[in-house]
PDB file of C-alpha atoms in Angstrom:
ATOM      1  CA  MET A   1      13.431  24.912  -0.052  1.00  0.00           C
ATOM      2  CA  SER A   2      12.770  24.220   3.460  1.00  0.00           C
ATOM      3  CA  THR A   3      15.288  22.575   6.500  1.00  0.00           C
ATOM      4  CA  LEU A   4      13.565  20.721   8.761  1.00  0.00           C
ATOM      5  CA  GLU A   5      16.032  19.027  10.545  1.00  0.00           C
ATOM      6  CA  SER A   6      13.557  15.346  11.245  1.00  0.00           C
ATOM      7  CA  ALA A   7      11.042  13.107   9.557  1.00  0.00           C
ATOM      8  CA  THR A   8       8.713  13.869  12.354  1.00  0.00           C
ATOM      9  CA  ALA A   9       8.972  17.772  11.185  1.00  0.00           C
ATOM     10  CA  THR A  10       7.568  16.522   7.774  1.00  0.00           C
ATOM     11  CA  ARG A  11       4.444  14.710   9.113  1.00  0.00           C
ATOM     12  CA  SER A  12       1.017  14.764   7.133  1.00  0.00           C
ATOM     13  CA  GLY A  13      -0.554  14.229   9.913  1.00  0.00           C
ATOM     14  CA  LYS A  14      -2.061  11.101   8.022  1.00  0.00           C
ATOM     15  CA  GLY A  15      -2.081   7.907  10.078  1.00  0.00           C
ATOM     16  CA  HIS A  16      -4.401   4.349   9.675  1.00  0.00           C
ATOM     17  CA  ARG A  17      -7.889   5.476   9.775  1.00  0.00           C
ATOM     18  CA  ASP A  18      -7.004   7.702   6.272  1.00  0.00           C
ATOM     19  CA  GLU A  19      -5.784   4.444   4.026  1.00  0.00           C
ATOM     20  CA  ASN A  20      -8.063   2.889   1.137  1.00  0.00           C
ATOM     21  CA  PHE A  21      -7.441  -0.497   2.972  1.00  0.00           C
ATOM     22  CA  PRO A  22      -7.087  -1.726   6.363  1.00  0.00           C
ATOM     23  CA  VAL A  23      -4.657  -1.818   8.296  1.00  0.00           C
ATOM     24  CA  ALA A  24      -4.123  -3.414  11.861  1.00  0.00           C
ATOM     25  CA  SER A  25      -8.126  -3.983  11.751  1.00  0.00           C
ATOM     26  CA  HIS A  26      -9.530  -5.749  14.487  1.00  0.00           C
ATOM     27  CA  LEU A  27      -9.169  -9.165  12.278  1.00  0.00           C
ATOM     28  CA  ILE A  28      -5.789  -9.261  13.336  1.00  0.00           C
ATOM     29  CA  HIS A  29      -4.827 -11.167  16.649  1.00  0.00           C
ATOM     30  CA  PRO A  30      -4.089  -7.865  19.369  1.00  0.00           C
ATOM     31  CA  ARG A  31      -0.487  -9.895  19.460  1.00  0.00           C
ATOM     32  CA  HIS A  32       0.536  -9.055  16.069  1.00  0.00           C
ATOM     33  CA  ARG A  33      -1.062  -5.055  15.946  1.00  0.00           C
ATOM     34  CA  GLY A  34       1.522  -3.615  17.330  1.00  0.00           C
ATOM     35  CA  ALA A  35       4.123  -4.550  15.451  1.00  0.00           C
ATOM     36  CA  ILE A  36       2.179  -3.404  12.611  1.00  0.00           C
ATOM     37  CA  LEU A  37       1.149  -0.356  13.354  1.00  0.00           C
ATOM     38  CA  ALA A  38       5.273   0.099  14.570  1.00  0.00           C
ATOM     39  CA  PHE A  39       5.882  -0.754  11.358  1.00  0.00           C
ATOM     40  CA  TYR A  40       3.102   1.540   9.344  1.00  0.00           C
ATOM     41  CA  ASN A  41       4.023   4.389  11.169  1.00  0.00           C
ATOM     42  CA  PHE A  42       7.887   3.990  10.576  1.00  0.00           C
ATOM     43  CA  VAL A  43       6.697   3.732   6.827  1.00  0.00           C
ATOM     44  CA  ARG A  44       4.231   6.691   7.214  1.00  0.00           C
ATOM     45  CA  ALA A  45       7.491   8.837   8.373  1.00  0.00           C
ATOM     46  CA  GLY A  46       9.517   8.220   5.589  1.00  0.00           C
ATOM     47  CA  ASP A  47       6.277   9.126   2.761  1.00  0.00           C
ATOM     48  CA  ASP A  48       6.191  11.958   4.768  1.00  0.00           C
ATOM     49  CA  VAL A  49       9.432  12.996   3.702  1.00  0.00           C
ATOM     50  CA  ALA A  50       9.483  11.576   0.421  1.00  0.00           C
ATOM     51  CA  ASP A  51       5.663  13.434  -0.400  1.00  0.00           C
ATOM     52  CA  HIS A  52       6.912  16.883   0.945  1.00  0.00           C
ATOM     53  CA  ALA A  53       6.782  19.357  -1.190  1.00  0.00           C
ATOM     54  CA  GLU A  54       9.251  21.906   0.590  1.00  0.00           C
ATOM     55  CA  LEU A  55      12.620  19.759   1.146  1.00  0.00           C
ATOM     56  CA  SER A  56      14.953  18.888  -1.999  1.00  0.00           C
ATOM     57  CA  PRO A  57      15.377  15.959  -3.655  1.00  0.00           C
ATOM     58  CA  GLU A  58      18.877  15.526  -1.543  1.00  0.00           C
ATOM     59  CA  ARG A  59      17.167  16.587   1.867  1.00  0.00           C
ATOM     60  CA  LYS A  60      14.616  13.932   1.151  1.00  0.00           C
ATOM     61  CA  ILE A  61      17.718  11.233   0.966  1.00  0.00           C
ATOM     62  CA  ALA A  62      19.360  12.514   3.786  1.00  0.00           C
ATOM     63  CA  LEU A  63      16.050  11.845   6.248  1.00  0.00           C
ATOM     64  CA  LEU A  64      15.612   8.651   5.100  1.00  0.00           C
ATOM     65  CA  ASP A  65      18.987   7.691   5.078  1.00  0.00           C
ATOM     66  CA  SER A  66      18.648   9.115   9.071  1.00  0.00           C
ATOM     67  CA  LEU A  67      15.872   6.783   9.676  1.00  0.00           C
ATOM     68  CA  ALA A  68      17.608   3.557   8.130  1.00  0.00           C
ATOM     69  CA  ASP A  69      20.414   4.194  10.012  1.00  0.00           C
ATOM     70  CA  SER A  70      18.047   4.460  13.258  1.00  0.00           C
ATOM     71  CA  LEU A  71      16.373   1.447  12.978  1.00  0.00           C
ATOM     72  CA  THR A  72      19.987  -0.060  12.528  1.00  0.00           C
ATOM     73  CA  GLY A  73      21.086   0.783  14.904  1.00  0.00           C
ATOM     74  CA  ALA A  74      24.241   2.583  12.207  1.00  0.00           C
ATOM     75  CA  GLY A  75      22.855   6.297  13.854  1.00  0.00           C
ATOM     76  CA  PRO A  76      20.939   8.555  16.463  1.00  0.00           C
ATOM     77  CA  SER A  77      18.193   7.452  18.192  1.00  0.00           C
ATOM     78  CA  ASP A  78      14.548   8.744  15.846  1.00  0.00           C
ATOM     79  CA  PRO A  79      11.389   8.625  17.748  1.00  0.00           C
ATOM     80  CA  GLU A  80       9.416   7.727  14.594  1.00  0.00           C
ATOM     81  CA  ALA A  81      12.076   4.337  14.070  1.00  0.00           C
ATOM     82  CA  GLU A  82      12.190   3.317  17.840  1.00  0.00           C
ATOM     83  CA  PRO A  83       8.900   1.775  18.315  1.00  0.00           C
ATOM     84  CA  LEU A  84       9.870  -0.376  15.134  1.00  0.00           C
ATOM     85  CA  LYS A  85      12.649  -1.098  16.766  1.00  0.00           C
ATOM     86  CA  ARG A  86      11.760  -2.478  19.683  1.00  0.00           C
ATOM     87  CA  GLU A  87       9.114  -4.778  17.621  1.00  0.00           C
ATOM     88  CA  LEU A  88      11.480  -6.365  15.362  1.00  0.00           C
ATOM     89  CA  ALA A  89      13.875  -6.996  18.501  1.00  0.00           C
ATOM     90  CA  ALA A  90      11.546  -8.485  20.212  1.00  0.00           C
ATOM     91  CA  ARG A  91      10.717 -10.728  17.859  1.00  0.00           C
ATOM     92  CA  GLY A  92      14.042 -11.620  15.848  1.00  0.00           C
ATOM     93  CA  LEU A  93      13.299 -10.049  12.948  1.00  0.00           C
ATOM     94  CA  PRO A  94      15.797  -8.083  10.197  1.00  0.00           C
ATOM     95  CA  PRO A  95      14.849  -4.672   9.201  1.00  0.00           C
ATOM     96  CA  ARG A  96      15.018  -5.417   5.288  1.00  0.00           C
ATOM     97  CA  HIS A  97      11.390  -4.707   4.693  1.00  0.00           C
ATOM     98  CA  ALA A  98      11.559  -1.631   6.354  1.00  0.00           C
ATOM     99  CA  LEU A  99      14.326  -1.014   4.380  1.00  0.00           C
ATOM    100  CA  GLU A 100      13.523  -1.731   1.141  1.00  0.00           C
ATOM    101  CA  LEU A 101       9.882   0.885   1.897  1.00  0.00           C
ATOM    102  CA  LEU A 102      13.275   3.492   2.388  1.00  0.00           C
ATOM    103  CA  ASP A 103      14.444   2.589  -0.792  1.00  0.00           C
ATOM    104  CA  ALA A 104      10.799   3.110  -2.707  1.00  0.00           C
ATOM    105  CA  PHE A 105      10.665   6.291  -0.886  1.00  0.00           C
ATOM    106  CA  ARG A 106      14.406   7.295  -2.147  1.00  0.00           C
ATOM    107  CA  MET A 107      13.256   6.521  -5.812  1.00  0.00           C
ATOM    108  CA  ASP A 108      10.434   8.780  -4.802  1.00  0.00           C
ATOM    109  CA  ALA A 109      12.879  11.527  -4.144  1.00  0.00           C
ATOM    110  CA  ARG A 110      14.882  11.182  -7.310  1.00  0.00           C
ATOM    111  CA  LYS A 111      12.065   9.384  -9.805  1.00  0.00           C
ATOM    112  CA  SER A 112       8.764  10.957 -11.103  1.00  0.00           C
ATOM    113  CA  ARG A 113       7.960   8.927 -13.987  1.00  0.00           C
ATOM    114  CA  TYR A 114       7.853   5.048 -15.284  1.00  0.00           C
ATOM    115  CA  ALA A 115       8.625   4.108 -18.666  1.00  0.00           C
ATOM    116  CA  ASP A 116       6.492   0.846 -18.646  1.00  0.00           C
ATOM    117  CA  TRP A 117       4.489  -1.570 -16.613  1.00  0.00           C
ATOM    118  CA  ASP A 118       7.956  -3.403 -16.068  1.00  0.00           C
ATOM    119  CA  GLU A 119       9.709  -0.434 -14.320  1.00  0.00           C
ATOM    120  CA  LEU A 120       6.065   0.860 -12.673  1.00  0.00           C
ATOM    121  CA  ILE A 121       6.282  -2.863 -10.944  1.00  0.00           C
ATOM    122  CA  HIS A 122      10.123  -3.091 -10.400  1.00  0.00           C
ATOM    123  CA  TYR A 123       9.199   0.342  -7.781  1.00  0.00           C
ATOM    124  CA  CYS A 124       5.660  -1.856  -6.525  1.00  0.00           C
ATOM    125  CA  ARG A 125       8.512  -4.697  -5.232  1.00  0.00           C
ATOM    126  CA  TYR A 126       9.922  -1.689  -3.104  1.00  0.00           C
ATOM    127  CA  SER A 127       6.817   0.582  -2.489  1.00  0.00           C
ATOM    128  CA  ALA A 128       4.533  -2.105  -2.000  1.00  0.00           C
ATOM    129  CA  MET A 129       5.310  -5.922  -1.751  1.00  0.00           C
ATOM    130  CA  PRO A 130       7.498  -5.272   1.460  1.00  0.00           C
ATOM    131  CA  VAL A 131       4.619  -4.087   3.391  1.00  0.00           C
ATOM    132  CA  GLY A 132       2.531  -7.742   2.661  1.00  0.00           C
ATOM    133  CA  ARG A 133       5.849 -10.033   2.913  1.00  0.00           C
ATOM    134  CA  PHE A 134       6.497  -8.189   6.936  1.00  0.00           C
ATOM    135  CA  VAL A 135       2.517  -7.993   7.250  1.00  0.00           C
ATOM    136  CA  LEU A 136       3.278 -12.329   6.498  1.00  0.00           C
ATOM    137  CA  ASP A 137       6.515 -12.151   8.632  1.00  0.00           C
ATOM    138  CA  VAL A 138       4.922 -11.012  11.695  1.00  0.00           C
ATOM    139  CA  HIS A 139       2.161 -13.965  11.516  1.00  0.00           C
ATOM    140  CA  SER A 140       4.842 -16.598  11.108  1.00  0.00           C
ATOM    141  CA  GLU A 141       3.538 -17.407   8.011  1.00  0.00           C
ATOM    142  CA  ASP A 142       5.883 -19.729   5.252  1.00  0.00           C
ATOM    143  CA  PRO A 143       7.564 -17.735   2.540  1.00  0.00           C
ATOM    144  CA  ALA A 144       7.917 -19.991   0.215  1.00  0.00           C
ATOM    145  CA  ARG A 145       3.946 -20.359   0.086  1.00  0.00           C
ATOM    146  CA  VAL A 146       2.457 -17.071   0.641  1.00  0.00           C
ATOM    147  CA  TYR A 147       5.103 -14.389  -0.339  1.00  0.00           C
ATOM    148  CA  GLY A 148       3.788 -14.484  -4.937  1.00  0.00           C
ATOM    149  CA  ALA A 149      -0.190 -14.194  -4.159  1.00  0.00           C
ATOM    150  CA  SER A 150       1.081 -11.929  -1.737  1.00  0.00           C
ATOM    151  CA  ASP A 151       2.747  -9.890  -3.811  1.00  0.00           C
ATOM    152  CA  ALA A 152       0.584  -9.601  -6.921  1.00  0.00           C
ATOM    153  CA  ILE A 153      -1.621  -8.229  -4.463  1.00  0.00           C
ATOM    154  CA  CYS A 154       0.375  -5.972  -2.943  1.00  0.00           C
ATOM    155  CA  ALA A 155       1.307  -4.305  -6.118  1.00  0.00           C
ATOM    156  CA  ALA A 156      -2.346  -4.009  -7.500  1.00  0.00           C
ATOM    157  CA  LEU A 157      -2.889  -2.111  -4.483  1.00  0.00           C
ATOM    158  CA  GLN A 158      -0.286   0.362  -5.336  1.00  0.00           C
ATOM    159  CA  VAL A 159      -1.332   0.891  -8.703  1.00  0.00           C
ATOM    160  CA  ILE A 160      -4.354   1.227  -7.606  1.00  0.00           C
ATOM    161  CA  ASN A 161      -3.698   3.745  -4.959  1.00  0.00           C
ATOM    162  CA  HIS A 162      -2.110   5.658  -8.078  1.00  0.00           C
ATOM    163  CA  LEU A 163      -4.899   5.442 -10.284  1.00  0.00           C
ATOM    164  CA  GLN A 164      -7.243   7.175  -7.969  1.00  0.00           C
ATOM    165  CA  ASP A 165      -4.444   9.754  -6.886  1.00  0.00           C
ATOM    166  CA  CYS A 166      -3.541  10.362  -9.902  1.00  0.00           C
ATOM    167  CA  GLY A 167      -4.176  14.510 -10.612  1.00  0.00           C
ATOM    168  CA  LYS A 168      -3.443  14.958  -7.207  1.00  0.00           C
ATOM    169  CA  ASP A 169       0.104  13.142  -7.541  1.00  0.00           C
ATOM    170  CA  TYR A 170       0.673  15.068 -11.001  1.00  0.00           C
ATOM    171  CA  ALA A 171      -0.576  18.121  -9.372  1.00  0.00           C
ATOM    172  CA  ALA A 172       1.662  17.948  -5.980  1.00  0.00           C
ATOM    173  CA  LEU A 173       4.372  16.774  -7.034  1.00  0.00           C
ATOM    174  CA  ASP A 174       4.755  16.782 -10.232  1.00  0.00           C
ATOM    175  CA  ARG A 175       4.520  13.233  -9.935  1.00  0.00           C
ATOM    176  CA  VAL A 176       3.257  10.393 -12.782  1.00  0.00           C
ATOM    177  CA  TYR A 177       2.951   6.797 -11.904  1.00  0.00           C
ATOM    178  CA  LEU A 178       0.762   6.032 -15.158  1.00  0.00           C
ATOM    179  CA  PRO A 179       3.663   4.558 -17.418  1.00  0.00           C
ATOM    180  CA  GLN A 180       4.774   6.411 -20.552  1.00  0.00           C
ATOM    181  CA  ASP A 181       4.447   3.796 -23.056  1.00  0.00           C
ATOM    182  CA  CYS A 182       0.647   3.310 -21.630  1.00  0.00           C
ATOM    183  CA  LEU A 183       0.008   6.703 -22.451  1.00  0.00           C
ATOM    184  CA  ASP A 184       1.483   6.824 -25.747  1.00  0.00           C
ATOM    185  CA  ARG A 185      -0.122   3.481 -26.462  1.00  0.00           C
ATOM    186  CA  HIS A 186      -3.699   5.227 -25.999  1.00  0.00           C
ATOM    187  CA  GLY A 187      -3.088   8.691 -27.669  1.00  0.00           C
ATOM    188  CA  ALA A 188      -2.607  10.713 -23.818  1.00  0.00           C
ATOM    189  CA  THR A 189      -0.579  12.306 -22.381  1.00  0.00           C
ATOM    190  CA  VAL A 190       1.224  14.069 -19.409  1.00  0.00           C
ATOM    191  CA  ALA A 191      -0.498  17.240 -18.922  1.00  0.00           C
ATOM    192  CA  MET A 192      -3.867  15.155 -19.202  1.00  0.00           C
ATOM    193  CA  LEU A 193      -4.055  14.602 -15.531  1.00  0.00           C
ATOM    194  CA  GLY A 194      -3.934  18.108 -14.992  1.00  0.00           C
ATOM    195  CA  GLU A 195      -7.250  18.819 -16.855  1.00  0.00           C
ATOM    196  CA  ALA A 196     -10.688  18.498 -14.311  1.00  0.00           C
ATOM    197  CA  LYS A 197     -11.961  16.194 -16.628  1.00  0.00           C
ATOM    198  CA  ALA A 198     -10.141  12.771 -18.207  1.00  0.00           C
ATOM    199  CA  PRO A 199     -10.062  13.531 -21.400  1.00  0.00           C
ATOM    200  CA  PRO A 200     -11.870   9.427 -23.717  1.00  0.00           C
ATOM    201  CA  GLN A 201      -7.924   9.063 -24.243  1.00  0.00           C
ATOM    202  CA  LEU A 202      -6.737   9.016 -20.519  1.00  0.00           C
ATOM    203  CA  ARG A 203      -9.428   6.991 -19.567  1.00  0.00           C
ATOM    204  CA  ALA A 204      -8.152   4.793 -22.179  1.00  0.00           C
ATOM    205  CA  VAL A 205      -5.068   4.200 -19.785  1.00  0.00           C
ATOM    206  CA  ILE A 206      -6.801   4.265 -16.652  1.00  0.00           C
ATOM    207  CA  ARG A 207      -8.873   1.670 -17.825  1.00  0.00           C
ATOM    208  CA  ASP A 208      -6.031  -0.157 -19.347  1.00  0.00           C
ATOM    209  CA  LEU A 209      -4.004  -0.426 -15.878  1.00  0.00           C
ATOM    210  CA  ALA A 210      -6.754  -1.269 -13.995  1.00  0.00           C
ATOM    211  CA  GLN A 211      -7.704  -4.282 -16.120  1.00  0.00           C
ATOM    212  CA  ARG A 212      -3.989  -5.008 -15.205  1.00  0.00           C
ATOM    213  CA  CYS A 213      -4.983  -4.433 -11.543  1.00  0.00           C
ATOM    214  CA  LEU A 214      -7.195  -7.167 -12.065  1.00  0.00           C
ATOM    215  CA  ASP A 215      -5.246  -9.678 -13.536  1.00  0.00           C
ATOM    216  CA  LEU A 216      -3.476  -9.217 -10.860  1.00  0.00           C
ATOM    217  CA  LEU A 217      -5.538  -9.654  -7.880  1.00  0.00           C
ATOM    218  CA  ASP A 218      -7.335 -12.496  -9.763  1.00  0.00           C
ATOM    219  CA  GLU A 219      -3.229 -14.582  -9.314  1.00  0.00           C
ATOM    220  CA  GLY A 220      -3.617 -13.250  -5.708  1.00  0.00           C
ATOM    221  CA  ALA A 221      -7.289 -14.675  -4.623  1.00  0.00           C
ATOM    222  CA  VAL A 222      -5.655 -17.665  -3.723  1.00  0.00           C
ATOM    223  CA  LEU A 223      -3.651 -15.714  -0.442  1.00  0.00           C
ATOM    224  CA  PRO A 224      -6.351 -16.287   1.856  1.00  0.00           C
ATOM    225  CA  ASP A 225      -6.872 -20.144   1.900  1.00  0.00           C
ATOM    226  CA  LEU A 226      -2.760 -20.808   2.144  1.00  0.00           C
ATOM    227  CA  ILE A 227      -2.996 -18.458   5.730  1.00  0.00           C
ATOM    228  CA  ASP A 228      -1.839 -20.587   8.628  1.00  0.00           C
ATOM    229  CA  ASP A 229      -3.369 -17.890  11.143  1.00  0.00           C
ATOM    230  CA  LEU A 230      -7.353 -17.585  10.371  1.00  0.00           C
ATOM    231  CA  ARG A 231      -7.898 -14.038  11.070  1.00  0.00           C
ATOM    232  CA  LEU A 232      -4.959 -13.164   8.807  1.00  0.00           C
ATOM    233  CA  SER A 233      -6.810 -14.992   6.190  1.00  0.00           C
ATOM    234  CA  LEU A 234      -9.890 -12.921   6.514  1.00  0.00           C
ATOM    235  CA  GLU A 235      -7.716  -9.440   6.618  1.00  0.00           C
ATOM    236  CA  ILE A 236      -6.370 -10.694   3.581  1.00  0.00           C
ATOM    237  CA  ALA A 237      -9.908 -11.498   1.814  1.00  0.00           C
ATOM    238  CA  ALA A 238     -11.543  -7.919   2.962  1.00  0.00           C
ATOM    239  CA  ILE A 239      -8.324  -5.971   1.557  1.00  0.00           C
ATOM    240  CA  HIS A 240      -8.525  -8.120  -1.755  1.00  0.00           C
ATOM    241  CA  ARG A 241     -12.569  -7.622  -1.966  1.00  0.00           C
ATOM    242  CA  LEU A 242     -12.495  -4.403  -1.722  1.00  0.00           C
ATOM    243  CA  ALA A 243      -9.299  -3.771  -4.225  1.00  0.00           C
ATOM    244  CA  VAL A 244     -11.771  -5.935  -6.543  1.00  0.00           C
ATOM    245  CA  VAL A 245     -14.132  -3.673  -6.205  1.00  0.00           C
ATOM    246  CA  LEU A 246     -12.094  -0.510  -6.134  1.00  0.00           C
ATOM    247  CA  SER A 247     -10.736  -1.327  -9.853  1.00  0.00           C
ATOM    248  CA  ARG A 248     -14.387  -2.431 -11.731  1.00  0.00           C
ATOM    249  CA  GLY A 249     -15.133   0.911 -10.171  1.00  0.00           C
ATOM    250  CA  LEU A 250     -11.682   2.616 -12.317  1.00  0.00           C
ATOM    251  CA  LEU A 251     -13.021   0.642 -15.198  1.00  0.00           C
ATOM    252  CA  GLU A 252     -16.127   2.910 -15.345  1.00  0.00           C
ATOM    253  CA  ARG A 253     -15.281   6.240 -13.028  1.00  0.00           C
ATOM    254  CA  ASP A 254     -12.841   9.193 -13.562  1.00  0.00           C
ATOM    255  CA  PRO A 255     -10.737   9.543 -10.960  1.00  0.00           C
ATOM    256  CA  LEU A 256     -10.172  13.198 -12.151  1.00  0.00           C
ATOM    257  CA  SER A 257     -13.624  14.058 -12.155  1.00  0.00           C
ATOM    258  CA  GLU A 258     -15.484  11.320  -9.974  1.00  0.00           C
ATOM    259  CA  LYS A 259     -15.185   9.520  -6.465  1.00  0.00           C
ATOM    260  CA  VAL A 260     -13.298   6.252  -6.348  1.00  0.00           C
ATOM    261  CA  HIS A 261     -13.112   5.569  -3.032  1.00  0.00           C
ATOM    262  CA  HIS A 262     -15.291   3.442  -0.973  1.00  0.00           C
ATOM    263  CA  GLY A 263     -17.832   5.572   1.692  1.00  0.00           C
ATOM    264  CA  LYS A 264     -17.872   3.542   5.124  1.00  0.00           C
ATOM    265  CA  ALA A 265     -20.951   1.999   4.492  1.00  0.00           C
ATOM    266  CA  ALA A 266     -19.925   0.234   1.636  1.00  0.00           C
ATOM    267  CA  PHE A 267     -16.327   0.192   3.146  1.00  0.00           C
ATOM    268  CA  ALA A 268     -17.690  -2.094   5.582  1.00  0.00           C
ATOM    269  CA  LEU A 269     -20.139  -4.269   3.344  1.00  0.00           C
ATOM    270  CA  THR A 270     -17.527  -5.157   0.821  1.00  0.00           C
ATOM    271  CA  ALA A 271     -15.050  -6.071   3.013  1.00  0.00           C
ATOM    272  CA  LEU A 272     -17.898  -8.501   5.093  1.00  0.00           C
ATOM    273  CA  GLY A 273     -18.641  -9.957   1.905  1.00  0.00           C
ATOM    274  CA  GLY A 274     -14.942 -10.630   1.203  1.00  0.00           C
ATOM    275  CA  VAL A 275     -14.783 -12.005   4.427  1.00  0.00           C
ATOM    276  CA  ALA A 276     -18.505 -14.373   4.414  1.00  0.00           C
ATOM    277  CA  ALA A 277     -16.830 -15.953   1.301  1.00  0.00           C
ATOM    278  CA  THR A 278     -13.402 -16.937   2.870  1.00  0.00           C
ATOM    279  CA  LEU A 279     -15.367 -17.795   6.986  1.00  0.00           C
ATOM    280  CA  ALA A 280     -17.531 -20.345   4.017  1.00  0.00           C
ATOM    281  CA  ARG A 281     -14.671 -21.895   3.071  1.00  0.00           C
ATOM    282  CA  ARG A 282     -13.302 -22.340   6.333  1.00  0.00           C
ATOM    283  CA  PRO A 283     -13.682 -23.731   9.713  1.00  0.00           C
ATOM    284  CA  PHE A 284     -14.101 -21.484  12.813  1.00  0.00           C
ATOM    285  CA  ARG A 285     -15.768 -20.507  15.505  1.00  0.00           C
ATOM    286  CA  GLY A 286     -19.157 -17.619  16.381  1.00  0.00           C
ATOM    287  CA  ARG A 287     -15.598 -15.391  18.003  1.00  0.00           C
ATOM    288  CA  THR A 288     -13.973 -15.432  14.681  1.00  0.00           C
ATOM    289  CA  ILE A 289     -17.223 -13.987  13.461  1.00  0.00           C
ATOM    290  CA  ARG A 290     -17.760 -11.329  16.122  1.00  0.00           C
ATOM    291  CA  ALA A 291     -14.154 -10.657  16.197  1.00  0.00           C
ATOM    292  CA  ALA A 292     -14.942 -10.001  12.227  1.00  0.00           C
ATOM    293  CA  ALA A 293     -17.495  -8.117  12.013  1.00  0.00           C
ATOM    294  CA  GLN A 294     -15.866  -5.988  15.004  1.00  0.00           C
ATOM    295  CA  GLY A 295     -12.977  -5.707  12.643  1.00  0.00           C
ATOM    296  CA  ILE A 296     -14.390  -4.393   9.816  1.00  0.00           C
ATOM    297  CA  ARG A 297     -16.565  -1.652  11.706  1.00  0.00           C
ATOM    298  CA  SER A 298     -12.934  -0.645  13.476  1.00  0.00           C
TER     299      SER A 298
END
């Protein structure tokens, strides 16, 4: 096992432009993008620790603890934490959402199987929901009004990513996010994730979970209309539309043998569809349309 000395040494090179969904696109007002990108980069550092194939679980947790201590000031400075620490201080925001993400990565270090849907959603409470909550807090949105719908969308995004990457997660990390009771219900096994093409039983599991994602997205569909900040509303609408299309794709396609990701053109067109639908329901200015088009292209 590796004894890498810092989170920086574990970085994968993956950045916000490599994600399946927009991260602080130019739809977001420039005054907020720095804070969101600082949050993303901190979380990406923690995720890279958790996914590092050469680190023991104990070493992963030690590095994650060091990131947390740096962010809260309980330990030495870390270059992966300092930008977010500055943004939080400037805005008077607590570090709790970032620390909850680190809790999820500690789970990843210790846990590789999930018994049922509720257990998976508990994981999403720490691995996904804090992301949406942080973005909402940065925009000073009302938690009581928006957290519930945001949580549903974020959980769906997380499970969609699990489904898209289920074969790779199993092969590279022996990590399986498909709930065991769902596998059992359809007569599927974990070993099927190692096949070149998903057998019918595993396809049934993926369809079942993709439908659950669509149910979550239906629950969260109201969120863009609850958001006071128009630009954030458009960003969320774009993400929501992309997620719906991906979930529907997973009802039909096999992530082990087929591409279930958006190409660049489809990504832009799908996202713009979500933006246009939201603009049709809300007052806007011409500059917002131009910003939306530029934001989706960026």
